[in-house]
Coordinates of C-alpha atoms and ligand atoms in Angstrom, one line a residue:
X1 CA 53.2 -1.1 -3.6
X2 CA 54.9 -3.3 -1.1
X3 CA 55.0 -2.5 2.7
X4 CA 57.9 -4.2 4.5
X5 CA 57.4 -4.7 8.3
X6 CA 60.5 -4.9 10.5
X7 CA 62.6 -3.0 12.9
X8 CA 64.0 -0.1 10.8
X9 CA 67.1 2.0 11.3
X10 CA 68.6 4.8 9.3
X11 CA 70.7 7.9 9.7
X12 CA 69.3 10.7 7.6
X13 CA 71.2 13.2 9.8
X14 CA 74.9 12.9 10.5
X15 CA 75.2 11.4 14.1
X16 CA 78.8 12.7 14.4
X17 CA 77.3 16.2 14.7
X18 CA 75.5 15.4 18.0
X19 CA 76.9 14.1 21.3
X20 CA 77.1 10.3 21.8
X21 CA 73.8 9.1 23.3
X22 CA 71.8 12.0 21.9
X23 CA 68.4 10.7 20.7
X24 CA 68.6 12.7 17.4
X25 CA 71.5 10.5 16.4
X26 CA 69.4 7.9 14.6
X27 CA 65.9 7.3 13.3
X28 CA 64.5 3.9 14.4
X29 CA 61.1 2.3 14.3
X30 CA 60.8 -0.9 16.4
X31 CA 57.6 -1.9 14.5
X32 CA 58.5 -0.1 11.3
X33 CA 57.1 0.1 7.9
X34 CA 59.0 0.8 4.6
X35 CA 56.6 1.5 1.8
X36 CA 58.2 0.9 -1.7
X37 CA 56.6 2.0 -4.9
X38 CA 58.3 1.5 -8.3
X39 CA 61.7 1.0 -6.7
X40 CA 61.5 4.1 -4.6
X41 CA 60.9 4.8 -0.9
X42 CA 57.3 6.1 -0.7
X43 CA 57.2 6.3 3.1
X44 CA 59.2 5.1 6.2
X45 CA 57.8 5.2 9.7
X46 CA 55.6 3.4 12.2
X47 CA 54.0 0.4 10.6
X48 CA 50.5 1.0 11.8
X49 CA 50.3 4.6 10.5
X50 CA 51.7 3.6 7.1
X51 CA 49.4 0.6 6.9
X52 CA 46.3 2.7 7.7
X53 CA 47.3 5.3 5.1
X54 CA 47.9 2.7 2.4
X55 CA 45.4 -0.1 2.8
X56 CA 46.1 -1.4 -0.7
X57 CA 49.8 -2.0 -0.2
X58 CA 51.0 -5.7 -0.1
X59 CA 52.5 -6.4 3.3
X60 CA 55.7 -8.3 3.7
X61 CA 55.9 -9.5 7.3
X62 CA 59.5 -9.5 8.4
X63 CA 58.8 -9.0 12.1
X64 CA 61.8 -10.2 14.2
X65 CA 64.1 -8.9 11.5
X66 CA 65.9 -5.6 10.9
X67 CA 65.9 -3.4 7.8
X68 CA 68.9 -1.2 7.1
X69 CA 69.7 1.0 4.1
X70 CA 71.9 -0.9 1.6
X71 CA 75.5 -1.1 2.8
X72 CA 78.3 0.7 0.8
X73 CA 81.8 -0.7 0.5
X74 CA 83.9 2.4 -0.4
X75 CA 87.1 0.5 -1.2
X76 CA 87.5 -3.0 -2.4
X77 CA 89.7 -4.8 -5.0
X78 CA 87.9 -7.3 -7.3
X79 CA 91.0 -9.3 -8.4
X80 CA 92.0 -10.0 -4.8
X81 CA 89.1 -12.1 -3.8
X82 CA 91.1 -15.4 -3.9
X83 CA 94.1 -14.1 -1.9
X84 CA 92.4 -13.0 1.4
X85 CA 94.2 -14.4 4.4
X86 CA 97.9 -13.8 4.0
X87 CA 99.3 -13.1 7.5
X88 CA 102.5 -11.4 8.7
X89 CA 103.2 -9.1 5.8
X90 CA 103.2 -5.3 5.3
X91 CA 101.9 -3.4 2.3
X92 CA 104.9 -3.4 -0.1
X93 CA 106.0 -7.0 0.4
X94 CA 102.3 -8.2 0.5
X95 CA 101.8 -6.5 -2.9
X96 CA 104.8 -8.2 -4.4
X97 CA 104.4 -11.6 -2.9
X98 CA 100.6 -12.1 -2.6
X99 CA 98.4 -9.5 -4.3
X100 CA 100.1 -8.6 -7.6
X101 CA 100.9 -12.2 -8.8
X102 CA 97.1 -12.8 -8.5
X103 CA 96.3 -9.5 -10.2
X104 CA 98.6 -10.7 -13.1
X105 CA 96.4 -13.7 -13.6
X106 CA 93.6 -11.3 -14.7
X107 CA 95.3 -11.3 -18.1
X108 CA 93.5 -14.6 -18.5
X109 CA 90.0 -13.6 -19.5
X110 CA 88.2 -16.7 -18.4
X111 CA 89.9 -16.5 -15.0
X112 CA 88.9 -12.8 -14.7
X113 CA 85.3 -13.5 -15.6
X114 CA 85.0 -16.3 -13.0
X115 CA 86.6 -14.0 -10.4
X116 CA 84.2 -11.2 -11.3
X117 CA 81.2 -13.5 -10.8
X118 CA 82.5 -14.7 -7.4
X119 CA 83.2 -11.1 -6.4
X120 CA 79.8 -9.5 -7.1
X121 CA 78.1 -12.5 -5.4
X122 CA 80.3 -12.0 -2.3
X123 CA 79.3 -8.3 -2.2
X124 CA 75.6 -8.9 -2.5
X125 CA 75.5 -11.9 -0.1
X126 CA 77.1 -9.7 2.6
X127 CA 74.5 -6.9 2.2
X128 CA 76.5 -4.6 0.1
X129 CA 74.4 -2.8 -2.5
X130 CA 77.0 -0.3 -3.7
X131 CA 80.7 -0.3 -3.9
X132 CA 83.7 1.6 -5.1
X133 CA 85.8 -1.1 -6.7
X134 CA 89.4 -1.3 -8.0
X135 CA 89.2 -3.1 -11.3
X136 CA 92.1 -4.9 -12.9
X137 CA 95.2 -3.7 -14.7
X138 CA 93.8 -5.1 -17.9
X139 CA 90.9 -3.5 -19.8
X140 CA 89.2 -6.8 -20.7
X141 CA 89.2 -8.0 -17.1
X142 CA 87.8 -4.6 -15.9
X143 CA 85.1 -5.0 -18.6
X144 CA 84.4 -8.4 -17.2
X145 CA 83.8 -6.9 -13.8
X146 CA 81.4 -4.3 -15.3
X147 CA 79.5 -7.0 -17.1
X148 CA 79.2 -9.1 -13.9
X149 CA 78.1 -6.0 -12.0
X150 CA 75.5 -5.1 -14.6
X151 CA 74.0 -8.7 -14.3
X152 CA 74.1 -8.5 -10.5
X153 CA 72.0 -5.4 -10.2
X154 CA 74.4 -3.8 -7.8
X155 CA 75.6 -0.2 -7.9
X156 CA 79.3 -0.4 -8.9
X157 CA 81.8 2.4 -9.5
X158 CA 85.0 0.9 -10.9
X159 CA 87.8 1.6 -13.4
X160 CA 90.9 0.3 -15.1
X161 CA 93.8 0.3 -12.6
X162 CA 96.8 2.4 -13.9
X163 CA 100.5 1.9 -13.1
X164 CA 103.6 2.6 -15.0
X165 CA 106.3 2.5 -12.3
X166 CA 107.5 0.0 -9.7
X167 CA 105.4 -3.1 -9.0
X168 CA 105.4 -5.8 -11.7
X169 CA 106.3 -4.7 -15.3
X170 CA 103.5 -7.0 -16.7
X171 CA 101.0 -4.7 -14.9
X172 CA 102.4 -1.6 -16.5
X173 CA 100.7 0.5 -19.2
X174 CA 101.6 3.7 -20.9
X175 CA 99.9 7.1 -20.2
X176 CA 98.6 7.1 -23.8
X177 CA 97.2 3.6 -23.6
X178 CA 95.8 4.3 -20.1
X179 CA 93.9 7.3 -21.5
X180 CA 92.6 5.5 -24.5
X181 CA 91.5 2.3 -22.7
X182 CA 89.9 4.3 -19.8
X183 CA 88.0 6.5 -22.2
X184 CA 86.7 3.4 -24.1
X185 CA 85.5 1.9 -20.8
X186 CA 83.8 5.2 -19.8
X187 CA 82.0 5.2 -23.1
X188 CA 80.8 1.6 -22.7
X189 CA 79.9 1.6 -19.0
X190 CA 79.7 5.0 -17.3
X191 CA 76.0 5.5 -16.3
X192 CA 74.9 2.3 -18.0
X193 CA 72.2 1.3 -15.6
X194 CA 73.7 1.4 -12.1
X195 CA 77.3 1.5 -13.2
X196 CA 79.7 4.4 -12.8
X197 CA 83.2 4.9 -13.9
X198 CA 86.1 5.8 -11.5
X199 CA 89.5 6.8 -12.9
X200 CA 91.9 4.6 -11.0
X201 CA 95.6 5.5 -10.6
X202 CA 96.7 2.7 -8.3
X203 CA 98.7 5.1 -6.1
X204 CA 101.4 7.7 -6.5
X205 CA 104.0 5.1 -5.7
X206 CA 103.4 3.3 -8.9
X207 CA 102.6 6.2 -11.3
X208 CA 104.8 8.7 -13.1
X209 CA 103.9 12.3 -13.6
X210 CA 102.8 11.7 -17.2
X211 CA 100.4 9.0 -15.9
X212 CA 99.0 11.4 -13.3
X213 CA 98.6 13.9 -16.2
X214 CA 96.6 11.3 -18.2
X215 CA 94.3 10.8 -15.2
X216 CA 93.8 14.6 -14.9
X217 CA 92.9 14.7 -18.6
X218 CA 90.4 11.9 -18.1
X219 CA 88.8 13.8 -15.2
X220 CA 88.7 17.0 -17.2
X221 CA 87.2 15.4 -20.3
X222 CA 84.5 13.5 -18.4
X223 CA 82.9 15.9 -15.9
X224 CA 81.0 13.4 -13.8
X225 CA 83.2 10.3 -13.5
X226 CA 84.7 9.5 -10.1
X227 CA 88.3 8.9 -9.0
X228 CA 89.7 6.4 -6.6
X229 CA 93.2 5.8 -5.4
X230 CA 95.3 5.1 -2.3
X231 CA 97.1 7.5 0.0
X232 CA 99.2 7.5 3.2
X233 CA 98.6 3.8 3.9
X234 CA 102.0 2.6 5.1
X235 CA 105.1 4.5 6.5
X236 CA 107.6 3.0 3.9
X237 CA 105.2 3.8 1.0
X238 CA 104.8 7.4 2.3
X239 CA 108.6 7.9 2.5
X240 CA 109.1 6.4 -1.0
X241 CA 106.4 8.7 -2.5
X242 CA 107.8 11.9 -0.9
X243 CA 111.3 10.9 -2.0
X244 CA 110.2 10.4 -5.7
X245 CA 108.4 13.7 -6.0
X246 CA 110.8 16.1 -4.4
X247 CA 108.6 19.1 -5.2
X248 CA 105.8 17.7 -3.2
X249 CA 105.5 18.8 0.5
X250 CA 103.7 15.6 1.3
X251 CA 101.8 12.7 -0.3
X252 CA 98.6 14.6 -0.9
X253 CA 100.5 17.3 -2.7
X254 CA 101.3 14.9 -5.5
X255 CA 97.6 14.3 -6.2
X256 CA 96.7 18.0 -5.7
X257 CA 99.1 19.1 -8.4
X258 CA 97.1 17.0 -10.9
X259 CA 93.7 17.9 -9.6
X260 CA 93.0 14.3 -8.4
X261 CA 91.9 15.0 -4.8
X262 CA 88.6 17.0 -5.3
X263 CA 85.0 16.3 -4.5
X264 CA 84.8 13.4 -7.0
X265 CA 87.6 11.5 -5.3
X266 CA 87.7 8.6 -2.8
X267 CA 91.1 8.2 -1.2
X268 CA 91.7 4.9 0.5
X269 CA 93.4 4.6 3.9
X270 CA 95.0 8.0 4.8
X271 CA 96.4 6.4 8.0
X272 CA 99.6 8.5 8.1
X273 CA 97.9 11.8 7.5
X274 CA 99.2 15.1 8.8
X275 CA 96.7 17.7 10.1
X276 CA 97.4 19.8 7.0
X277 CA 96.5 17.0 4.7
X278 CA 93.3 16.3 6.5
X279 CA 92.3 19.9 6.4
X280 CA 93.1 20.1 2.7
X281 CA 91.0 17.0 2.0
X282 CA 88.1 18.5 3.9
X283 CA 88.4 21.8 2.0
X284 CA 88.5 19.9 -1.3
X285 CA 85.5 17.8 -0.4
X286 CA 87.3 14.5 -1.0
X287 CA 86.1 11.4 0.8
X288 CA 88.2 8.9 2.7
X289 CA 87.6 5.1 2.6
X290 CA 88.6 3.8 6.1
X291 CA 89.6 0.2 6.0
X292 CA 90.3 -0.8 9.6
X293 CA 90.6 -4.5 9.1
X294 CA 93.2 -4.1 6.3
X295 CA 95.1 -1.4 8.4
X296 CA 95.4 -3.9 11.2
X297 CA 96.1 -7.0 9.1
X298 CA 98.9 -5.3 7.2
X299 CA 100.1 -3.5 10.3
X300 CA 99.7 -0.2 8.5
X301 CA 98.8 1.8 11.5
X302 CA 96.1 3.5 13.5
X303 CA 93.7 5.6 11.4
X304 CA 93.2 9.1 12.9
X305 CA 89.4 9.0 12.6
X306 CA 88.7 11.6 15.2
X307 CA 90.9 14.2 13.4
X308 CA 89.1 13.4 10.1
X309 CA 85.7 13.7 11.7
X310 CA 86.6 17.0 13.5
X311 CA 87.8 18.4 10.2
X312 CA 84.6 17.4 8.4
X313 CA 86.1 14.8 6.0
X314 CA 83.5 12.2 4.9
X315 CA 84.8 8.8 6.2
X316 CA 83.1 5.8 4.7
X317 CA 84.1 2.1 5.3
X318 CA 86.0 -0.2 3.0
X319 CA 86.9 -3.9 3.2
X320 CA 89.9 -3.6 0.8
X321 CA 89.4 -7.4 0.6
X322 CA 92.8 -8.9 -0.2
X323 CA 94.6 -6.9 2.5
X324 CA 91.6 -7.2 4.8
X325 CA 89.7 -10.0 6.3
X326 CA 86.9 -10.5 3.7
X327 CA 83.6 -9.0 2.7
X328 CA 80.9 -7.5 4.8
X329 CA 80.5 -3.9 5.9
X330 CA 78.9 -4.8 9.2
X331 CA 82.1 -6.6 10.2
X332 CA 84.1 -3.7 9.0
X333 CA 82.1 -1.4 11.2
X334 CA 83.0 -3.7 14.2
X335 CA 86.7 -3.5 13.2
X336 CA 86.4 0.3 13.2
X337 CA 84.9 0.3 16.6
X338 CA 87.5 -2.1 18.0
X339 CA 90.5 -0.3 16.5
X340 CA 89.2 3.1 17.8
X341 CA 88.9 1.7 21.3
X342 CA 92.7 1.1 21.2
X343 CA 93.6 4.2 19.2
X344 CA 95.8 6.9 20.9
X345 CA 93.2 9.6 20.1
X346 CA 90.0 7.6 19.8
X347 CA 86.8 8.5 18.1
X348 CA 83.8 7.3 20.1
X349 CA 81.6 5.0 18.0
X350 CA 78.2 3.4 18.5
X351 CA 75.6 1.8 16.4
X352 CA 74.3 5.0 14.9
X353 CA 77.8 6.3 13.9
X354 CA 78.7 2.9 12.4
X355 CA 75.5 2.8 10.5
X356 CA 76.2 6.3 9.1
X357 CA 79.7 5.3 8.0
X358 CA 78.3 2.1 6.4
X359 CA 75.5 3.8 4.5
X360 CA 75.2 7.6 4.2
X361 CA 78.9 8.3 4.2
X362 CA 79.4 5.7 1.5
X363 CA 76.6 7.3 -0.5
X364 CA 78.4 10.6 -0.3
X365 CA 81.7 9.0 -1.3
X366 CA 80.0 7.7 -4.4
X367 CA 78.4 11.1 -5.1
X368 CA 75.0 9.4 -4.7
X369 CA 73.8 11.0 -1.4
X370 CA 70.6 12.3 -3.2
X371 CA 69.8 8.8 -4.4
X372 CA 70.8 6.3 -1.7
X373 CA 72.1 6.1 1.9
X374 CA 68.8 6.3 4.0
X375 CA 65.1 5.9 3.7
X376 CA 64.0 9.4 3.0
X377 CA 60.9 9.4 0.7
X378 CA 61.9 9.6 -3.0
X379 CA 65.2 7.8 -2.5
X380 CA 65.9 4.5 -4.2
X381 CA 64.7 1.5 -2.2
X382 CA 68.1 -0.1 -1.6
X383 CA 68.0 -2.1 1.6
X384 CA 69.2 -5.1 3.6
X385 CA 67.0 -7.5 5.5
X386 CA 68.9 -8.8 8.5
X387 CA 67.3 -11.6 10.4
X388 CA 69.1 -13.5 13.2
X389 CA 69.1 -17.3 12.8
X390 CA 66.7 -18.9 15.3
X391 CA 68.6 -19.9 18.4
X392 CA 71.6 -17.8 17.6
X393 CA 73.5 -15.6 20.0
X394 CA 72.5 -12.6 17.8
X395 CA 68.8 -13.6 18.1
X396 CA 69.1 -13.6 21.9
X397 CA 71.0 -10.3 22.0
X398 CA 68.5 -8.5 19.8
X399 CA 65.6 -9.9 21.7
X400 CA 67.0 -8.9 25.1
X401 CA 68.4 -5.5 24.0
X402 CA 67.5 -2.7 26.4
X403 CA 66.7 -0.3 23.6
X404 CA 66.9 -0.1 19.8
X405 CA 70.4 1.4 19.9
X406 CA 71.7 -1.7 21.8
X407 CA 69.9 -3.9 19.3
X408 CA 71.7 -2.2 16.4
X409 CA 75.1 -2.4 18.3
X410 CA 74.5 -6.2 18.6
X411 CA 74.0 -6.4 14.9
X412 CA 77.4 -4.8 14.3
X413 CA 79.0 -7.1 16.9
X414 CA 77.4 -10.4 15.9
X415 CA 75.7 -10.4 12.4
X416 CA 77.6 -12.5 9.9
X417 CA 76.6 -13.3 6.3
X418 CA 74.2 -16.1 7.7
X419 CA 72.0 -13.3 9.0
X420 CA 71.7 -11.5 5.6
X421 CA 68.4 -12.8 4.3
X422 CA 67.5 -10.5 1.4
X423 CA 69.1 -7.6 -0.3
X424 CA 67.4 -5.2 -2.7
X425 CA 68.5 -2.4 -5.1
X426 CA 65.7 -0.1 -6.3
X427 CA 63.3 -2.7 -5.0
X428 CA 64.9 -5.5 -7.1
X429 CA 66.1 -8.5 -5.3
X430 CA 69.9 -8.8 -5.8
X431 CA 70.4 -11.5 -3.1
X432 CA 68.0 -13.9 -1.3
X433 CA 69.3 -16.5 1.2
X434 CA 66.7 -19.0 0.0
X435 CA 65.3 -19.9 3.4
Ligands
ZN1 ZN1 93.3 -0.9 -1.6

């Protein structure tokens, strides 16, 4: 048994259910102990009490550092890792000019394998232990991602990206081939170790009704795979979708007709959501991946977080990567905070709420809330050791924080990848900074 000693934060309860500033919003131990046995959390609490009850445990002294549950990236595209940083574009022209030419290069298997290695390392080195990942439009490249993910030890839900309309013809497939190749990938990778499969129609804009039917068939034939797609990201996209499916009252109605927006689904963005769509997502138990950096960078709009929270929709955080500003869910939490400060109907956020969105909400989006997301005894020991660099502004801010809540807020404000020292999944080291 190992006993990790550090300041420990987690959110076993949903802090959005209590008023901002309520002490029940977060569990924290300034001198905390996390006892890990066979990859599971055996206990989490005050260090001294756990030490006394477990004299045989091997202590790991991380005082001065902070332990958080593993971070979850609920929406991220593996083939876009090299095209982060395009400025001044909006969704549809960015896809055509920047993202999709790079996604076409995934037809080259060696290129896809190298990209997959780069991608999983980027996740782990930013403290991400689990992610919902858009694969490639090519089955072999998607398999390359699963292989890299298996080697990395991370929890990855991913799938073959499906399109048969608009976008680039070289990225198109047929509904029959989409079904066959997805089913083959499910057989090879779903529930292999820490991997999960997610059926992945790119978005209604780039899929025909027979393709959506193929996705529905995959969800019916495989009762525990997940689904990921995009919805209501950009105003021009929303208009095009509603125009193409005249029977649909709104964007969500397209997915609803094919049973694609249920409690196994993660819908990315939902910026331009009407109250009716938010209520229907809540009733269906679908999760939303909120990608604030991407929404700002592509000028997509202001995410109505408050309306989602009030309706009871699970809102996790996603980096989106190509459209966003890079990896790291702590940074994404900061972006959520900043964009809500400027939103017309803002949702108040603080360290506890951001931590919940970065961990527990992501676990729920993955369908893994019984397994990961906090440090309740029995859960998997997935965690991030954050330690400010000596002499850094973050070190000073944490040391001088008036209370633990302020220290956690400083972590969201200031912690970059240089502060991520060690990352574990089920107790296994998946990243160590080496110093
Ligand atoms: Zn996306």
